[in-house]
PDB file of C-alpha atoms in Angstrom:
ATOM      1  CA  MET A 380      -5.786   6.536  86.571  1.00 55.00           C
ATOM      2  CA  THR A 381      -8.323   8.680  87.862  1.00 74.00           C
ATOM      3  CA  GLU A 382      -7.256  12.272  87.356  1.00 89.00           C
ATOM      4  CA  LYS A 383      -8.761  14.062  84.604  1.00 96.00           C
ATOM      5  CA  TYR A 384      -7.001  16.654  82.516  1.00 97.00           C
ATOM      6  CA  ILE A 385      -7.444  19.292  79.949  1.00 96.00           C
ATOM      7  CA  ALA A 386      -4.484  20.294  77.147  1.00 96.00           C
ATOM      8  CA  ASP A 387      -4.382  23.645  75.808  1.00 93.00           C
ATOM      9  CA  ALA A 388      -4.052  24.095  71.933  1.00 91.00           C
ATOM     10  CA  THR A 389      -0.105  23.723  71.880  1.00 91.00           C
ATOM     11  CA  LEU A 390      -0.387  20.133  73.086  1.00 95.00           C
ATOM     12  CA  GLY A 391      -3.087  18.444  70.634  1.00 93.00           C
ATOM     13  CA  ARG A 392      -0.853  15.881  69.571  1.00 94.00           C
ATOM     14  CA  LEU A 393       0.252  14.843  73.027  1.00 96.00           C
ATOM     15  CA  ALA A 394      -3.657  14.848  73.898  1.00 96.00           C
ATOM     16  CA  ARG A 395      -4.306  12.350  71.201  1.00 94.00           C
ATOM     17  CA  TRP A 396      -1.494  10.150  72.288  1.00 93.00           C
ATOM     18  CA  LEU A 397      -2.436  10.224  75.888  1.00 95.00           C
ATOM     19  CA  ARG A 398      -6.109   9.207  75.041  1.00 94.00           C
ATOM     20  CA  LEU A 399      -4.666   6.252  73.101  1.00 90.00           C
ATOM     21  CA  LEU A 400      -2.998   5.312  76.477  1.00 90.00           C
ATOM     22  CA  GLY A 401      -6.227   5.525  78.270  1.00 91.00           C
ATOM     23  CA  VAL A 402      -5.831   8.988  79.980  1.00 95.00           C
ATOM     24  CA  ASP A 403      -9.068  11.312  80.062  1.00 96.00           C
ATOM     25  CA  VAL A 404      -7.801  14.355  78.433  1.00 97.00           C
ATOM     26  CA  GLU A 405      -9.777  16.940  76.815  1.00 96.00           C
ATOM     27  CA  SER A 406      -8.458  19.201  74.203  1.00 95.00           C
ATOM     28  CA  PHE A 407      -8.873  22.800  74.526  1.00 94.00           C
ATOM     29  CA  GLU A 408      -8.544  24.521  71.220  1.00 88.00           C
ATOM     30  CA  GLU A 409     -10.755  27.597  71.465  1.00 81.00           C
ATOM     31  CA  GLY A 410     -10.141  30.989  73.085  1.00 76.00           C
ATOM     32  CA  ASP A 411      -7.200  32.598  75.159  1.00 88.00           C
ATOM     33  CA  PHE A 412      -5.521  31.208  77.996  1.00 89.00           C
ATOM     34  CA  GLU A 413      -7.992  32.754  80.621  1.00 91.00           C
ATOM     35  CA  ALA A 414     -10.771  30.549  78.765  1.00 93.00           C
ATOM     36  CA  PHE A 415      -8.514  27.572  79.163  1.00 92.00           C
ATOM     37  CA  VAL A 416      -7.983  28.089  83.090  1.00 92.00           C
ATOM     38  CA  GLU A 417     -11.793  28.841  83.329  1.00 94.00           C
ATOM     39  CA  ARG A 418     -12.652  25.761  81.329  1.00 94.00           C
ATOM     40  CA  ALA A 419     -10.263  23.619  83.643  1.00 94.00           C
ATOM     41  CA  ARG A 420     -11.593  25.450  86.756  1.00 94.00           C
ATOM     42  CA  LEU A 421     -15.483  24.494  85.565  1.00 95.00           C
ATOM     43  CA  THR A 422     -14.633  20.852  84.789  1.00 94.00           C
ATOM     44  CA  THR A 423     -12.224  20.368  87.646  1.00 95.00           C
ATOM     45  CA  ARG A 424      -9.600  18.977  85.254  1.00 96.00           C
ATOM     46  CA  LYS A 425      -5.648  19.412  85.758  1.00 95.00           C
ATOM     47  CA  MET A 426      -4.022  21.692  83.140  1.00 95.00           C
ATOM     48  CA  VAL A 427      -1.504  20.236  80.882  1.00 96.00           C
ATOM     49  CA  THR A 428       0.379  23.036  79.280  1.00 94.00           C
ATOM     50  CA  ARG A 429       3.730  24.337  77.936  1.00 92.00           C
ATOM     51  CA  ARG A 430       3.514  27.699  79.675  1.00 86.00           C
ATOM     52  CA  ARG A 431       5.811  28.159  82.333  1.00 80.00           C
ATOM     53  CA  VAL A 432       4.282  31.260  83.852  1.00 79.00           C
ATOM     54  CA  GLN A 433       2.760  31.059  87.448  1.00 78.00           C
ATOM     55  CA  LEU A 434      -0.453  29.234  86.864  1.00 81.00           C
ATOM     56  CA  PRO A 435      -3.688  29.615  89.058  1.00 81.00           C
ATOM     57  CA  LEU A 436      -4.590  26.026  89.160  1.00 81.00           C
ATOM     58  CA  SER A 437      -2.911  22.604  89.232  1.00 87.00           C
ATOM     59  CA  ALA A 438      -0.989  21.839  86.052  1.00 92.00           C
ATOM     60  CA  VAL A 439       1.540  19.702  84.352  1.00 93.00           C
ATOM     61  CA  VAL A 440       4.005  21.656  82.435  1.00 94.00           C
ATOM     62  CA  ILE A 441       5.503  19.950  79.374  1.00 95.00           C
ATOM     63  CA  LEU A 442       8.977  21.282  78.216  1.00 95.00           C
ATOM     64  CA  PRO A 443      10.069  18.792  75.523  1.00 95.00           C
ATOM     65  CA  ASP A 444       9.193  19.219  71.810  1.00 94.00           C
ATOM     66  CA  ARG A 445       9.460  15.578  70.637  1.00 93.00           C
ATOM     67  CA  ILE A 446       6.089  13.825  71.319  1.00 93.00           C
ATOM     68  CA  GLU A 447       7.805  10.648  72.801  1.00 91.00           C
ATOM     69  CA  GLU A 448       9.464  12.896  75.244  1.00 93.00           C
ATOM     70  CA  GLN A 449       6.504  14.693  76.060  1.00 95.00           C
ATOM     71  CA  VAL A 450       4.600  11.480  76.765  1.00 93.00           C
ATOM     72  CA  LYS A 451       7.390  10.484  79.057  1.00 92.00           C
ATOM     73  CA  SER A 452       7.571  13.740  80.720  1.00 93.00           C
ATOM     74  CA  PHE A 453       3.804  13.670  81.522  1.00 94.00           C
ATOM     75  CA  PHE A 454       3.984   9.922  82.996  1.00 92.00           C
ATOM     76  CA  VAL A 455       6.893  10.929  85.258  1.00 91.00           C
ATOM     77  CA  SER A 456       5.516  14.195  86.160  1.00 92.00           C
ATOM     78  CA  GLU A 457       2.340  12.434  87.300  1.00 92.00           C
ATOM     79  CA  LYS A 458       4.110   9.501  88.540  1.00 89.00           C
ATOM     80  CA  LEU A 459       1.956   7.114  86.471  1.00 85.00           C
ATOM     81  CA  GLU A 460       2.485   3.560  85.234  1.00 81.00           C
ATOM     82  CA  TYR A 461       1.442   2.646  81.935  1.00 76.00           C
ATOM     83  CA  GLU A 462      -1.557   0.256  82.267  1.00 78.00           C
ATOM     84  CA  GLU A 463      -1.546  -2.031  79.103  1.00 76.00           C
ATOM     85  CA  GLU A 464      -5.192  -2.883  79.654  1.00 79.00           C
ATOM     86  CA  ARG A 465      -6.221   0.790  79.179  1.00 84.00           C
ATOM     87  CA  PHE A 466      -4.377   0.957  75.766  1.00 83.00           C
ATOM     88  CA  PHE A 467      -6.760   2.007  73.023  1.00 87.00           C
ATOM     89  CA  SER A 468      -9.651   2.457  75.544  1.00 90.00           C
ATOM     90  CA  ARG A 469     -10.573   5.974  74.592  1.00 93.00           C
ATOM     91  CA  CYS A 470     -11.385   7.837  71.350  1.00 94.00           C
ATOM     92  CA  SER A 471      -8.215   9.683  70.241  1.00 92.00           C
ATOM     93  CA  LEU A 472     -10.354  12.257  68.534  1.00 93.00           C
ATOM     94  CA  CYS A 473     -13.210  12.923  71.278  1.00 93.00           C
ATOM     95  CA  ASN A 474     -11.844  11.428  74.379  1.00 96.00           C
ATOM     96  CA  ARG A 475     -14.918   9.037  75.023  1.00 95.00           C
ATOM     97  CA  THR A 476     -14.653   5.526  76.312  1.00 95.00           C
ATOM     98  CA  LEU A 477     -14.714   2.829  73.366  1.00 95.00           C
ATOM     99  CA  GLU A 478     -17.017   0.053  72.909  1.00 96.00           C
ATOM    100  CA  LYS A 479     -16.617  -3.342  71.318  1.00 96.00           C
ATOM    101  CA  ILE A 480     -18.854  -3.933  68.213  1.00 96.00           C
ATOM    102  CA  GLY A 481     -19.260  -6.974  65.738  1.00 94.00           C
ATOM    103  CA  SER A 482     -18.165  -6.814  62.305  1.00 94.00           C
ATOM    104  CA  GLU A 483     -21.715  -6.177  60.974  1.00 94.00           C
ATOM    105  CA  ALA A 484     -21.953  -2.750  62.990  1.00 95.00           C
ATOM    106  CA  ALA A 485     -18.130  -2.119  61.732  1.00 95.00           C
ATOM    107  CA  ALA A 486     -19.357  -2.599  58.204  1.00 95.00           C
ATOM    108  CA  SER A 487     -22.180  -0.383  58.511  1.00 94.00           C
ATOM    109  CA  ARG A 488     -20.008   2.436  59.591  1.00 93.00           C
ATOM    110  CA  GLY A 489     -17.658   2.206  56.760  1.00 93.00           C
ATOM    111  CA  VAL A 490     -14.730  -0.093  57.616  1.00 94.00           C
ATOM    112  CA  PRO A 491     -13.203  -1.304  54.316  1.00 94.00           C
ATOM    113  CA  GLU A 492     -13.787  -4.900  53.218  1.00 94.00           C
ATOM    114  CA  TYR A 493     -10.287  -6.037  53.453  1.00 94.00           C
ATOM    115  CA  VAL A 494     -10.230  -5.064  56.998  1.00 93.00           C
ATOM    116  CA  LEU A 495     -13.737  -6.953  57.612  1.00 94.00           C
ATOM    117  CA  SER A 496     -12.043  -9.980  56.402  1.00 93.00           C
ATOM    118  CA  THR A 497      -8.821  -9.824  57.979  1.00 93.00           C
ATOM    119  CA  GLN A 498      -9.920  -8.515  61.596  1.00 92.00           C
ATOM    120  CA  GLU A 499     -12.357  -9.899  64.268  1.00 91.00           C
ATOM    121  CA  ASP A 500     -11.996  -7.199  66.963  1.00 92.00           C
ATOM    122  CA  PHE A 501     -13.810  -3.832  66.314  1.00 95.00           C
ATOM    123  CA  LEU A 502     -14.003  -0.687  69.049  1.00 95.00           C
ATOM    124  CA  THR A 503     -16.021   2.120  68.227  1.00 95.00           C
ATOM    125  CA  CYS A 504     -16.815   5.679  69.670  1.00 94.00           C
ATOM    126  CA  ASN A 505     -20.477   6.324  70.111  1.00 90.00           C
ATOM    127  CA  GLY A 506     -19.611  10.076  69.793  1.00 91.00           C
ATOM    128  CA  CYS A 507     -17.881  10.548  66.765  1.00 92.00           C
ATOM    129  CA  ARG A 508     -18.641   6.808  65.393  1.00 92.00           C
ATOM    130  CA  ARG A 509     -15.129   6.200  64.706  1.00 93.00           C
ATOM    131  CA  VAL A 510     -14.014   2.629  64.178  1.00 94.00           C
ATOM    132  CA  TYR A 511     -10.890   1.263  65.527  1.00 92.00           C
ATOM    133  CA  TRP A 512      -9.287  -2.141  65.077  1.00 91.00           C
ATOM    134  CA  PRO A 513      -5.868  -3.565  65.525  1.00 85.00           C
ATOM    135  CA  GLY A 514      -3.523  -3.239  62.847  1.00 76.00           C
ATOM    136  CA  SER A 515       0.076  -2.660  62.456  1.00 72.00           C
ATOM    137  CA  HIS A 516      -0.013   1.101  63.601  1.00 74.00           C
ATOM    138  CA  ARG A 517      -1.012  -0.382  66.897  1.00 74.00           C
ATOM    139  CA  GLU A 518       2.191  -2.669  67.110  1.00 76.00           C
ATOM    140  CA  ARG A 519       4.387   0.192  66.080  1.00 80.00           C
ATOM    141  CA  PHE A 520       2.700   2.517  68.819  1.00 76.00           C
ATOM    142  CA  ALA A 521       3.191  -0.470  71.328  1.00 75.00           C
ATOM    143  CA  GLU A 522       6.917  -0.754  70.462  1.00 78.00           C
ATOM    144  CA  ILE A 523       7.293   3.274  71.018  1.00 78.00           C
ATOM    145  CA  LEU A 524       5.738   2.965  74.476  1.00 74.00           C
ATOM    146  CA  ARG A 525       8.036  -0.028  75.393  1.00 76.00           C
ATOM    147  CA  SER A 526      11.275   2.150  74.431  1.00 77.00           C
ATOM    148  CA  LEU A 527       9.906   4.697  76.583  1.00 77.00           C
ATOM    149  CA  ASN A 528       9.887   2.633  79.826  1.00 73.00           C
ATOM    150  CA  LEU A 529       6.684   4.150  81.201  1.00 71.00           C
ATOM    151  CA  SER A 530       6.928   2.071  84.550  1.00 62.00           C
ATOM    152  CA  ALA A 531       6.387   3.609  87.818  1.00 48.00           C
ATOM    153  CA  ARG A 532       9.577   4.901  89.266  1.00 45.00           C
ATOM    154  CA  LYS A 533       9.994   3.823  92.846  1.00 40.00           C
ATOM    155  CA  GLU A 534      12.447   5.378  95.197  1.00 41.00           C
ATOM    156  CA  PRO A 535      14.518   3.188  97.257  1.00 35.00           C
ATOM    157  CA  ASP A 536      13.391   3.252 100.932  1.00 39.00           C
ATOM    158  CA  ASP A 537      16.712   3.614 102.364  1.00 38.00           C
ATOM    159  CA  LYS A 538      18.675   6.851 101.296  1.00 38.00           C
ATOM    160  CA  ASP A 539      21.890   4.861 102.023  1.00 38.00           C
ATOM    161  CA  ASN A 540      20.976   2.576  98.973  1.00 34.00           C
ATOM    162  CA  ARG A 541      20.673   5.665  96.553  1.00 33.00           C
ATOM    163  CA  ARG A 542      23.496   6.028  94.137  1.00 32.00           C
ATOM    164  CA  GLU A 543      24.412   9.630  93.089  1.00 35.00           C
ATOM    165  CA  LEU A 544      24.620   9.866  89.440  1.00 29.00           C
TER     166      LEU A 544
END
């Protein structure tokens, strides 16, 4: 996954979910659509939008309303496959890459004592300084991802082997 994206203000939640999946997605929450297009152009990011108008740059158009369907639509549209090793590798807030830290550093950043006593692995964002750790929310998120079946879809080589639905 090397492509970089920029999501417009209507897809902020999708941007956060994609970051948790390891996708480099900047959120654009200021200005009008022309400013969004200009930011995409300046940063050479592919636009992610709900707009169905003719777009001046490369874009992923997301039509579904439900977040799970938006994630699936994005992965299918981009022909991406979910890579488990990228799971929780980016900050959900500011998009920076997360780094491992020890429990002492996590404690100095305000992680609750109970979490420090029950967890060993901590990740941090050196931008916004948020701390992440594996918890029940991570497993629920993983269950949702498994149900979406985000594996790459490979077309059969031989047209005669395709079934019509």
